[in-house]
PDB file of C-alpha atoms in Angstrom:
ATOM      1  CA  UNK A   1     -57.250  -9.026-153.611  1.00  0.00           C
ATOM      2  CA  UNK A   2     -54.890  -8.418-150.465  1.00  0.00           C
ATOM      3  CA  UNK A   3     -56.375  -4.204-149.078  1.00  0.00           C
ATOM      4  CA  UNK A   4     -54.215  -4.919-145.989  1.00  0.00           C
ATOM      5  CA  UNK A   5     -51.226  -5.971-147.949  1.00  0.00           C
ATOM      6  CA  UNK A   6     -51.514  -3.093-150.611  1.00  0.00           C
ATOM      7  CA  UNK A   7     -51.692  -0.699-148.185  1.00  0.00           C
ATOM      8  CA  UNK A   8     -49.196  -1.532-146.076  1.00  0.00           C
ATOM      9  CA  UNK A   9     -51.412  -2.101-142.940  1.00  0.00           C
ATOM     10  CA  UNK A  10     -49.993  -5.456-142.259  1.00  0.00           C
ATOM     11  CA  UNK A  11     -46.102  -7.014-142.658  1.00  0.00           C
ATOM     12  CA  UNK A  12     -46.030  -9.566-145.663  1.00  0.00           C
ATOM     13  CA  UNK A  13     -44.576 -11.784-142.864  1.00  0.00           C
ATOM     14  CA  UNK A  14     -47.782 -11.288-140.313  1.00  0.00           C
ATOM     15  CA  UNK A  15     -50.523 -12.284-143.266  1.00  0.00           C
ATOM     16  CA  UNK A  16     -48.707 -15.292-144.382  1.00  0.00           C
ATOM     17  CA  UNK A  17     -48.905 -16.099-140.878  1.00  0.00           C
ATOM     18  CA  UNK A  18     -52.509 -15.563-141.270  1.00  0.00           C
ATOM     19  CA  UNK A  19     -53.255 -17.458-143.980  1.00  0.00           C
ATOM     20  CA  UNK A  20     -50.882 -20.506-142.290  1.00  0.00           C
ATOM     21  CA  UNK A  21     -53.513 -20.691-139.472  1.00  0.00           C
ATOM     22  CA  UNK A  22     -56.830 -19.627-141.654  1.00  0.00           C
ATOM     23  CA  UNK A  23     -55.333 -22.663-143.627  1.00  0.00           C
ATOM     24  CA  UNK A  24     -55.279 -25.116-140.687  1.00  0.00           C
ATOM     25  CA  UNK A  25     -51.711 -25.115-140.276  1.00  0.00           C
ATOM     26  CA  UNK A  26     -50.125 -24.866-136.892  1.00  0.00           C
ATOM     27  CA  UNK A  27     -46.844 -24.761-135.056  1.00  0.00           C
ATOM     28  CA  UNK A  28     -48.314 -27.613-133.037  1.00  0.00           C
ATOM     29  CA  UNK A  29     -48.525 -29.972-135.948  1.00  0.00           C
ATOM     30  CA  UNK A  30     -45.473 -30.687-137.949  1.00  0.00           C
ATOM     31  CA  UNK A  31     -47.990 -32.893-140.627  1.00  0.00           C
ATOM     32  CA  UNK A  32     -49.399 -29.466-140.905  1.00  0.00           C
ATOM     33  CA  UNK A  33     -46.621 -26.899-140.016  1.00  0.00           C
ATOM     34  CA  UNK A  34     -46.643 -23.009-141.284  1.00  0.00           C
ATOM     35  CA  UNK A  35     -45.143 -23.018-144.897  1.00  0.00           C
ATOM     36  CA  UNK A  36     -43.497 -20.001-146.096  1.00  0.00           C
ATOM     37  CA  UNK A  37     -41.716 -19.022-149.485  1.00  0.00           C
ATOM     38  CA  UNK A  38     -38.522 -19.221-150.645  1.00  0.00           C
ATOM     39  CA  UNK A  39     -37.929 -15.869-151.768  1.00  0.00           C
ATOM     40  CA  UNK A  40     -34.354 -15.495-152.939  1.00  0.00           C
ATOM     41  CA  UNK A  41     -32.821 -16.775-155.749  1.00  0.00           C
ATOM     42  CA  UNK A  42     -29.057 -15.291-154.813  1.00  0.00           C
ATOM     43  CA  UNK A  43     -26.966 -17.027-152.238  1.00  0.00           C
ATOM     44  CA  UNK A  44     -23.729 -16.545-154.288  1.00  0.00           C
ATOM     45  CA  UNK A  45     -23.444 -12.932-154.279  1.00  0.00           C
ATOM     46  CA  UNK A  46     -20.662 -10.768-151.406  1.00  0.00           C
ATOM     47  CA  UNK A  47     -23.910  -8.532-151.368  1.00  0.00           C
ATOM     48  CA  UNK A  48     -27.405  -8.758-151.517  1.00  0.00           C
ATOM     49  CA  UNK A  49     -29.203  -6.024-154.137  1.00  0.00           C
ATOM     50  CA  UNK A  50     -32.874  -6.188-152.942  1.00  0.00           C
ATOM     51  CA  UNK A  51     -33.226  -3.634-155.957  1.00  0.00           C
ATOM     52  CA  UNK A  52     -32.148  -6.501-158.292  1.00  0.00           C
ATOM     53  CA  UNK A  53     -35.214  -8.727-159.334  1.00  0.00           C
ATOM     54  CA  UNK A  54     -32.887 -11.265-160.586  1.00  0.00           C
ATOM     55  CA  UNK A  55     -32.579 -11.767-157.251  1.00  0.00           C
ATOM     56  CA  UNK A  56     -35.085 -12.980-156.056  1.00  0.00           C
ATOM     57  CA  UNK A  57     -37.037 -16.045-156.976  1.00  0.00           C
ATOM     58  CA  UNK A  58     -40.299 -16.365-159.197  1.00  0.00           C
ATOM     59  CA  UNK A  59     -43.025 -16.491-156.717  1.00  0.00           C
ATOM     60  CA  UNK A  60     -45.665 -17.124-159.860  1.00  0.00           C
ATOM     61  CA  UNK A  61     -44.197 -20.532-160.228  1.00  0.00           C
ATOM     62  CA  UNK A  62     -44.303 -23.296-157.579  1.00  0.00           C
ATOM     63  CA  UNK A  63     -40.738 -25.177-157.240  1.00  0.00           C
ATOM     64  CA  UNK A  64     -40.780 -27.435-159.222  1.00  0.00           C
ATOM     65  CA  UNK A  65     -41.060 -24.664-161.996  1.00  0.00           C
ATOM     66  CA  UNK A  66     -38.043 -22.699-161.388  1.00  0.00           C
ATOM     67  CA  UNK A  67     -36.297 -23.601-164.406  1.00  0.00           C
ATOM     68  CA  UNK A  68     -37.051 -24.406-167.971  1.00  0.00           C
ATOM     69  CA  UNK A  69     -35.745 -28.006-168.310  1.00  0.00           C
ATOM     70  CA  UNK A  70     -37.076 -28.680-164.498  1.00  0.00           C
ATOM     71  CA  UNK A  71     -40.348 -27.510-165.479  1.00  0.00           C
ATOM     72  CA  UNK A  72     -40.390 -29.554-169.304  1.00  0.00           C
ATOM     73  CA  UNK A  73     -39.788 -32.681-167.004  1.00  0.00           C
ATOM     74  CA  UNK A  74     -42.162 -32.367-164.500  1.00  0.00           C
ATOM     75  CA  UNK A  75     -45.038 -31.811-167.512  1.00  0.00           C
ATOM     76  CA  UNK A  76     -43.485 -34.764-169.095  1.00  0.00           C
ATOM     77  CA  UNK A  77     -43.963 -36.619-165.965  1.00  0.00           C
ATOM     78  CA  UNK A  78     -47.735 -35.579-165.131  1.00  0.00           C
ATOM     79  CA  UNK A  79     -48.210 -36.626-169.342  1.00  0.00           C
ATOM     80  CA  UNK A  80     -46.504 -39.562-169.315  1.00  0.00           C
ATOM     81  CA  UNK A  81     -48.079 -40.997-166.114  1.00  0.00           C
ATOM     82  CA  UNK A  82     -44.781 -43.122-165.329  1.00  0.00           C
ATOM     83  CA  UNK A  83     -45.863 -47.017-164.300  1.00  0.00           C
ATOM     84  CA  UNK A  84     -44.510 -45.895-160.927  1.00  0.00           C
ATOM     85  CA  UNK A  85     -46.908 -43.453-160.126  1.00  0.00           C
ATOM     86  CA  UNK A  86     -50.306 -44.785-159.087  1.00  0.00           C
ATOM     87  CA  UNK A  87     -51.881 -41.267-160.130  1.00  0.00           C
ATOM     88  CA  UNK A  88     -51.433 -38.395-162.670  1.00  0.00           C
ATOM     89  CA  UNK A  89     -49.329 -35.428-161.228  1.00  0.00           C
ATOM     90  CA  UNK A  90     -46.200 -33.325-161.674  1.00  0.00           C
ATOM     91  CA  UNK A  91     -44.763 -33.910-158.005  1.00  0.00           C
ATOM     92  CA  UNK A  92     -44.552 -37.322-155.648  1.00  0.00           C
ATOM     93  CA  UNK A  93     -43.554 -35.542-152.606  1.00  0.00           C
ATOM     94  CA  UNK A  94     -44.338 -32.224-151.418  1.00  0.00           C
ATOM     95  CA  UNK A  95     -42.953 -28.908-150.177  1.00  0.00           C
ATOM     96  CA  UNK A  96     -44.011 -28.746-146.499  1.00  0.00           C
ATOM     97  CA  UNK A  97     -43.804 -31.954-144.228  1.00  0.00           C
ATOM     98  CA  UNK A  98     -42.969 -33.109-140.762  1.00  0.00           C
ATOM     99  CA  UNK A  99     -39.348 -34.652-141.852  1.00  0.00           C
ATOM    100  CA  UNK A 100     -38.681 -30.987-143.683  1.00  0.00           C
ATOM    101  CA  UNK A 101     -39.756 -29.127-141.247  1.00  0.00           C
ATOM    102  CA  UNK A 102     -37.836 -31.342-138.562  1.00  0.00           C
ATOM    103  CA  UNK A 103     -34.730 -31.661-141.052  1.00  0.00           C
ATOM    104  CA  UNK A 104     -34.568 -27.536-141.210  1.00  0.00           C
ATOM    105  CA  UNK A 105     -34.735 -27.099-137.291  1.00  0.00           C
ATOM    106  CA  UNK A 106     -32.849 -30.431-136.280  1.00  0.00           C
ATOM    107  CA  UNK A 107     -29.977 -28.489-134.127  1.00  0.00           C
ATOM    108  CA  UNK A 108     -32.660 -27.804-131.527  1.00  0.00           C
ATOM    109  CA  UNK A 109     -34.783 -29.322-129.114  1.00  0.00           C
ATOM    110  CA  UNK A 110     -37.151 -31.341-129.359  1.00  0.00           C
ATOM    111  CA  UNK A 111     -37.001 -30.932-133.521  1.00  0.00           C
ATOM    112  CA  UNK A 112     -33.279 -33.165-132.949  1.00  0.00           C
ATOM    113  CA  UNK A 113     -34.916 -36.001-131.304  1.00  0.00           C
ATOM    114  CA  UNK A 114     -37.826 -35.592-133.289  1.00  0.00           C
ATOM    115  CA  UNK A 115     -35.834 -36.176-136.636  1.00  0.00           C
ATOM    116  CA  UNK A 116     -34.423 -38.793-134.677  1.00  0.00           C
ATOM    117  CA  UNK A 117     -38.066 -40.317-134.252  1.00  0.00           C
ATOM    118  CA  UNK A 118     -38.958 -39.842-137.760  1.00  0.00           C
ATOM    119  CA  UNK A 119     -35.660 -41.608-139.331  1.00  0.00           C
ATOM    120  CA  UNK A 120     -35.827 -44.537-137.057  1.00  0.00           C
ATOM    121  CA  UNK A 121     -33.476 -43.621-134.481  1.00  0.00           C
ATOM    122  CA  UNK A 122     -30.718 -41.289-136.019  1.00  0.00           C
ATOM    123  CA  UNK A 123     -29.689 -38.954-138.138  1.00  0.00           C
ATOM    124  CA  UNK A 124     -29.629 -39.189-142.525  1.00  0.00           C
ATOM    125  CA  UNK A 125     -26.810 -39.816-144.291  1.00  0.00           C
ATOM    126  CA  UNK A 126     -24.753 -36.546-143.997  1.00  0.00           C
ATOM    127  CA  UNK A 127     -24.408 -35.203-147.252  1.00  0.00           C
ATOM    128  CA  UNK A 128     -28.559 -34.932-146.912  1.00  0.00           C
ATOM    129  CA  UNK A 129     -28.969 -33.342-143.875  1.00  0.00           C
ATOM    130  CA  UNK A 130     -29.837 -29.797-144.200  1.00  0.00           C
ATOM    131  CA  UNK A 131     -25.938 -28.183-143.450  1.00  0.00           C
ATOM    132  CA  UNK A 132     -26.299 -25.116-146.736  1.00  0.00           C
ATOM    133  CA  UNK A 133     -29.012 -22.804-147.426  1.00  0.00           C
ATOM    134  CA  UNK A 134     -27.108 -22.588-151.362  1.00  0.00           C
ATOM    135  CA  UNK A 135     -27.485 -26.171-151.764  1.00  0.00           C
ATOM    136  CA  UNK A 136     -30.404 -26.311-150.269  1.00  0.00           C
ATOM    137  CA  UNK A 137     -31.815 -24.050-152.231  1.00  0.00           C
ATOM    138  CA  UNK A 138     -30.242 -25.013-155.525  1.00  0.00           C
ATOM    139  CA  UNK A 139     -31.832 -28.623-154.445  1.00  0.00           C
ATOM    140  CA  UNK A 140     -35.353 -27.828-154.227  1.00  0.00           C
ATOM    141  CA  UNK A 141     -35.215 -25.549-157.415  1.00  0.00           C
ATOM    142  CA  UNK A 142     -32.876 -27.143-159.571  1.00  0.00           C
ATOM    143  CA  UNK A 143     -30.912 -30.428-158.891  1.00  0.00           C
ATOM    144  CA  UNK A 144     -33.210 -32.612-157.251  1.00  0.00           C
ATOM    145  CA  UNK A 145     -36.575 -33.806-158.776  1.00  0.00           C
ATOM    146  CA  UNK A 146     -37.934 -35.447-155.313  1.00  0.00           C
ATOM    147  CA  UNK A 147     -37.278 -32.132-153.744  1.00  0.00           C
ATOM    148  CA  UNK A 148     -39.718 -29.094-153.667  1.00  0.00           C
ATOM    149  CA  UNK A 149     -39.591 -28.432-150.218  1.00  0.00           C
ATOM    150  CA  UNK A 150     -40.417 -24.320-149.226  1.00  0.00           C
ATOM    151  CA  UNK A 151     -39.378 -23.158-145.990  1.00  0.00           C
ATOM    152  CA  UNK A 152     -40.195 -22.391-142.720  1.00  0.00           C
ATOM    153  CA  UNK A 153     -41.324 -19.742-140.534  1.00  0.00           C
ATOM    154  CA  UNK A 154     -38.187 -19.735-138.355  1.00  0.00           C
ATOM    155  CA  UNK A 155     -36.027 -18.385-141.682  1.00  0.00           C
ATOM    156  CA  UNK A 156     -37.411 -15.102-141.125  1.00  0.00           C
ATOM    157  CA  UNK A 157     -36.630 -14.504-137.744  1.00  0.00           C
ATOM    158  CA  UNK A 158     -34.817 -17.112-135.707  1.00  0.00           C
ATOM    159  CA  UNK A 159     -30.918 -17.139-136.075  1.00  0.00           C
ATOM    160  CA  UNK A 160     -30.800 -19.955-133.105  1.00  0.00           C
ATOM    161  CA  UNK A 161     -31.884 -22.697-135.834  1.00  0.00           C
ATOM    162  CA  UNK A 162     -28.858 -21.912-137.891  1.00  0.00           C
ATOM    163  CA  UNK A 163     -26.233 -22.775-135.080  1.00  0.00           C
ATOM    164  CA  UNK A 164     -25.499 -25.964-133.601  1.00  0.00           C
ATOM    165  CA  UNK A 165     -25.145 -24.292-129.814  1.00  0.00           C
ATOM    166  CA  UNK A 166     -26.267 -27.989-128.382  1.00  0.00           C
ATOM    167  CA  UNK A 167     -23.228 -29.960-130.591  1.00  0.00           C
ATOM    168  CA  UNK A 168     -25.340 -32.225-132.206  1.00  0.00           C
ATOM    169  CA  UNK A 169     -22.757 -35.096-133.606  1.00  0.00           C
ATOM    170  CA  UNK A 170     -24.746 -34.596-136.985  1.00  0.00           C
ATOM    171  CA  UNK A 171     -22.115 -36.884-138.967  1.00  0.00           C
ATOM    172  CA  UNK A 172     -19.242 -36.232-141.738  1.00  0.00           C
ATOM    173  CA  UNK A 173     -19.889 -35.454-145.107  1.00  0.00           C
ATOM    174  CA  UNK A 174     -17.818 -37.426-148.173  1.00  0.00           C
ATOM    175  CA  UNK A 175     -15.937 -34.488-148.389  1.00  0.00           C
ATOM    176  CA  UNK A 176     -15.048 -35.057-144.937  1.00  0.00           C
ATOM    177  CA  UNK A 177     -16.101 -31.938-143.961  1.00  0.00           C
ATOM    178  CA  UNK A 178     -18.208 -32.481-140.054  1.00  0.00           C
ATOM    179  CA  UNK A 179     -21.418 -30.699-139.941  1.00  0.00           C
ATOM    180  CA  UNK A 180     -22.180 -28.122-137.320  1.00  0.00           C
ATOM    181  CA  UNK A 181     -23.208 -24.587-138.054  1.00  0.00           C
ATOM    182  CA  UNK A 182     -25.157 -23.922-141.383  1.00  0.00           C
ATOM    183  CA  UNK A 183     -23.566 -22.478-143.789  1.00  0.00           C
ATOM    184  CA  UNK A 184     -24.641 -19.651-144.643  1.00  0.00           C
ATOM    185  CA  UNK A 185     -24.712 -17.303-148.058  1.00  0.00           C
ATOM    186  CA  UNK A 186     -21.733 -14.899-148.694  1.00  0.00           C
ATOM    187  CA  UNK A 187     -23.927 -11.891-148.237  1.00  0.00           C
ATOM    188  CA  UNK A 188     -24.447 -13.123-144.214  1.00  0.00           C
ATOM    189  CA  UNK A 189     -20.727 -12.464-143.488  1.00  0.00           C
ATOM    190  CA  UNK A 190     -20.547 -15.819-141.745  1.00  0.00           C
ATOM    191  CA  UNK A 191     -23.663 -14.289-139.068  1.00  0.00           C
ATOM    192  CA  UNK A 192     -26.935 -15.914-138.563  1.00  0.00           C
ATOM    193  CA  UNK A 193     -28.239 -12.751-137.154  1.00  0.00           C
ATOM    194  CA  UNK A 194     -27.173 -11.163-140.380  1.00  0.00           C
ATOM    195  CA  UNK A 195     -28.445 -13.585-142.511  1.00  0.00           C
ATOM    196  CA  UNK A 196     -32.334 -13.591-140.963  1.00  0.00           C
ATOM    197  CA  UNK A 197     -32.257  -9.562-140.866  1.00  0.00           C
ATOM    198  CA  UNK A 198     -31.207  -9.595-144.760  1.00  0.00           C
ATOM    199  CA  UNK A 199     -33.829 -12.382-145.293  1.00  0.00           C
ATOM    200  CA  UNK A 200     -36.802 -10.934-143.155  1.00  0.00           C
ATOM    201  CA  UNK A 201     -35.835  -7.727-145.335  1.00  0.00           C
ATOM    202  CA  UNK A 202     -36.260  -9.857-148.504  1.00  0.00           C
ATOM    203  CA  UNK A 203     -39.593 -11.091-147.398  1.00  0.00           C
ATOM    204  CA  UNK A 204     -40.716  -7.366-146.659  1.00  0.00           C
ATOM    205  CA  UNK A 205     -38.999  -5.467-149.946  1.00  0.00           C
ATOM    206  CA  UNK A 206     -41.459  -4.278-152.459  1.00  0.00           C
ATOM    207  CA  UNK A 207     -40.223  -7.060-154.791  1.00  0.00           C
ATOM    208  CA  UNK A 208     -41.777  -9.477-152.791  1.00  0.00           C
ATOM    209  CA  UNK A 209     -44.840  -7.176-151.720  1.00  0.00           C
ATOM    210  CA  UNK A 210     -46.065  -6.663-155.305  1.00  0.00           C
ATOM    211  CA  UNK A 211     -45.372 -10.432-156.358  1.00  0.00           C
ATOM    212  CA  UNK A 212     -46.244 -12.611-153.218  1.00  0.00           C
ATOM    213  CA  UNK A 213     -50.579 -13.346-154.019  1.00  0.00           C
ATOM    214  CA  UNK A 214     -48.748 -15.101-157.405  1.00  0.00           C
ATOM    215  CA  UNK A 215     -47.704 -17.910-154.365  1.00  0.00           C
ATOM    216  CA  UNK A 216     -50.356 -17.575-151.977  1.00  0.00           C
ATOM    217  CA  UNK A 217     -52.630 -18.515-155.300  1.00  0.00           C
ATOM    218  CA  UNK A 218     -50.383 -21.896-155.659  1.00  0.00           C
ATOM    219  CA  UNK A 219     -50.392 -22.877-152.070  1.00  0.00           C
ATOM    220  CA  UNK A 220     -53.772 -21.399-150.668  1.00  0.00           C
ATOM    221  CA  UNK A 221     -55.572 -20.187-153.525  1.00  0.00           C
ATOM    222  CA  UNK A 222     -57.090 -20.921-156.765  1.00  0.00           C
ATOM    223  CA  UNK A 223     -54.325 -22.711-158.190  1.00  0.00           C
ATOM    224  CA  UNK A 224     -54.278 -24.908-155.841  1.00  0.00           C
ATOM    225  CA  UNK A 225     -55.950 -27.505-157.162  1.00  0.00           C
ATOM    226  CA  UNK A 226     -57.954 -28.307-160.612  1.00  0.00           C
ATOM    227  CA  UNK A 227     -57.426 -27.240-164.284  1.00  0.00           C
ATOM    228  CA  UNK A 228     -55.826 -23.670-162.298  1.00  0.00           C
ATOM    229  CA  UNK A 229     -53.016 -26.050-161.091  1.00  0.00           C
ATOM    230  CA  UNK A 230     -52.170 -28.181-163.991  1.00  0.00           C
ATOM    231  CA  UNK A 231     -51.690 -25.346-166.205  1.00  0.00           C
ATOM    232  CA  UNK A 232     -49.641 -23.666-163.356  1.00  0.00           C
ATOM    233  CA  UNK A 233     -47.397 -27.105-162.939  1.00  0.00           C
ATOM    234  CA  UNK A 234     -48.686 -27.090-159.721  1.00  0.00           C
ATOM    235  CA  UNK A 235     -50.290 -30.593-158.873  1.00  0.00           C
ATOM    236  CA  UNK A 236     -49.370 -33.360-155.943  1.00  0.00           C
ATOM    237  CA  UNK A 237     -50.368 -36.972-155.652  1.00  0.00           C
ATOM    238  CA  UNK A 238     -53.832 -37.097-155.027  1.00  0.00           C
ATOM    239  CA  UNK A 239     -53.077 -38.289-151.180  1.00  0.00           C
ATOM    240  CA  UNK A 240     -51.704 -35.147-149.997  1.00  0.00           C
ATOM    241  CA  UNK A 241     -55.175 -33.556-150.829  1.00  0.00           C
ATOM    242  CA  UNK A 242     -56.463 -34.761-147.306  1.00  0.00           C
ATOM    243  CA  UNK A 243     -59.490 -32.369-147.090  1.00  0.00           C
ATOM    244  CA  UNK A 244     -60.600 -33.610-150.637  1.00  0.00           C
ATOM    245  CA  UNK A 245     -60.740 -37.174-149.763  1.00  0.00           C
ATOM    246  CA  UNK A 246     -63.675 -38.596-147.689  1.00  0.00           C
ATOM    247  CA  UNK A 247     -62.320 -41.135-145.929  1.00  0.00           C
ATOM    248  CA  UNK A 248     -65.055 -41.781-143.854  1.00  0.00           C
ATOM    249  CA  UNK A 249     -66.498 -43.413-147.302  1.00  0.00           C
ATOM    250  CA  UNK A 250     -63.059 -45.925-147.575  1.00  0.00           C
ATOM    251  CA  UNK A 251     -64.097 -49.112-146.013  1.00  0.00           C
ATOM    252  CA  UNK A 252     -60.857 -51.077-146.779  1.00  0.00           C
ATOM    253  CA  UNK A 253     -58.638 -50.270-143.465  1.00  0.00           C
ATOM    254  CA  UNK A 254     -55.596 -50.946-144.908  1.00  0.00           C
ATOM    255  CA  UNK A 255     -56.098 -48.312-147.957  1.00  0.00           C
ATOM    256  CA  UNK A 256     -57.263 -46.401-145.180  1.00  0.00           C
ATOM    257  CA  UNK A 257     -54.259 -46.721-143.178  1.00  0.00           C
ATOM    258  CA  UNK A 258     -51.899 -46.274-146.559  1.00  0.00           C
ATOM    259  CA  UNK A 259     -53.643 -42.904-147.249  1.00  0.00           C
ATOM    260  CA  UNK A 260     -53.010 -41.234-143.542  1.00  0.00           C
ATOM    261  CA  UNK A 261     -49.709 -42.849-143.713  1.00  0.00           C
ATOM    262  CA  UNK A 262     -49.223 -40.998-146.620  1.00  0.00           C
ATOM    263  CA  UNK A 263     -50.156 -38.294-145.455  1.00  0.00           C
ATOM    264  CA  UNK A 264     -48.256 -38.019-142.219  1.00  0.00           C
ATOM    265  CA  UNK A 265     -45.046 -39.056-143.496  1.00  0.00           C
ATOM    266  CA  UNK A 266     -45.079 -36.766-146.581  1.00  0.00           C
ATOM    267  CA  UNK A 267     -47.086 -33.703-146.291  1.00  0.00           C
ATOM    268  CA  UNK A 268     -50.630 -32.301-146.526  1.00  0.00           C
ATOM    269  CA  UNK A 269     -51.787 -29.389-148.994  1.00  0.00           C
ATOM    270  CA  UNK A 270     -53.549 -26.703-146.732  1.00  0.00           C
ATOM    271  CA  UNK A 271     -56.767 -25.894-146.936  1.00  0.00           C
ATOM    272  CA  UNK A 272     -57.869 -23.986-149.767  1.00  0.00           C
ATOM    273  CA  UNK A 273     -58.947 -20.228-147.910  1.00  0.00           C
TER     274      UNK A 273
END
């Protein structure tokens, strides 16, 4: 499916870059902002074993699918069609959106005072800002069922956004501990320079290489939407499919207005490429 990616022409890193832009998504959108994988599973470990394949995490499944029981309640939702949901689908919110991709970069400019913008005027409640790639990542696979968020570009190669160099007063957690740096695995010694090198290598290893089209299929591909993505646990509220909705044919402004509202405030699948 992938020549250039088989053959090593091209870094797994540069075509999911690719497909980002092929897809419609930009750096200069945040509604529409490069989405890339998470591709670990181990943030516990003194060392990382790129050998290991328990190690990383199961790019055939979207995130909401990263655990049994996680998986048996999101098909439970998209079956049961809860009163609360105005559509059938396994996930309300979505993994790539301008408050992620703002929360994830927030300890530089202008992503602070854009999260600023986006939350009314200041920051979230501590304890939710992004402050640990473990929790975070035990969050969005695990713990928390209104969180599927994926990552960003910047986790690959851009130690600056995991360092609060400006002092952003980001708040106190009800620990008491006071945010500042992100905290980072055990395997990144404490060093955000270590931590993207291990992860860029992560992205690259031949784990990743021979198991990465398994997500490009749930996010750009064929499994993106359809019968493909319900049997893959893979569908979204029908809002976040913008290119699949003529609005031009919605003559009601205000359902109008609710489904770009939607859209802008909670994500937009890419186009299908």
């Amino acid at each position: 499916c992938f020549p250039s990616l088989q053959k090593r022409e091209i870094s797994n890193f540069d075509y999911l870059m690719y497909l980002n832009t092929l897809a419609g998504r930009s750096y200069n959108d945040y509604m529409q902002y490069p989405v890339f994988p998470w591709v670990l599973a181990d943030y516990h470990s003194e060392t990382l074993n790129l050998t290991d394949p328990h190690a990383f995490r199961d790019l055939s499944k979207p995130m909401g699918a990263q655990t049994v029981e996680r998986k048996q309640k999101f098909i439970q939702r998209f079956n049961e069609v809860e009163k609360n949901l105005s559509a059938q689908c396994h996930y309300c919110t979505h993994y790539s959106s301008a408050i992620i991709v703002a929360s994830y970069l927030v300890r530089m400019e202008p992503f602070t005072q854009t999260f600023c913008s986006l939350q009314g005027g200041g920051f979230d409640v501590a304890d939710r800002m992004f402050h640990s790639v473990k929790s975070t990542w035990e969050s969005a696979s695990r713990d928390n069922m209104s969180d599927v968020r994926e990552l960003t570009p910047e986790f690959f190669y851009l130690p600056e956004f995991l360092t609060n160099a400006n002092h952003v007063e980001l708040g106190c957690m009800q620990d008491g501990t006071v945010l500042g740096d992100v905290q980072l695995p055990p395997w990144a010694d404490g060093d955000p320079h270590k931590f993207i090198f291990l992860h860029r290598q992560a992205l690259e290893s031949d784990y990743v290489s021979a198991h990465l089209h398994r997500w490009i299929d749930l996010i750009f591909g064929h499994k993106q939407h359809g019968s493909a993505a319900v049997e893959a646990v893979n569908t979204y509220h029908p809002y976040f499919y913008g290119d699949k909705m003529d609005l031009n044919n919605i003559k009601d402004p205000l359902i109008k207005g609710t489904i770009l509202g939607f859209i802008s405030n909670f994500g937009q699948i890419p186009k299908q490429v």
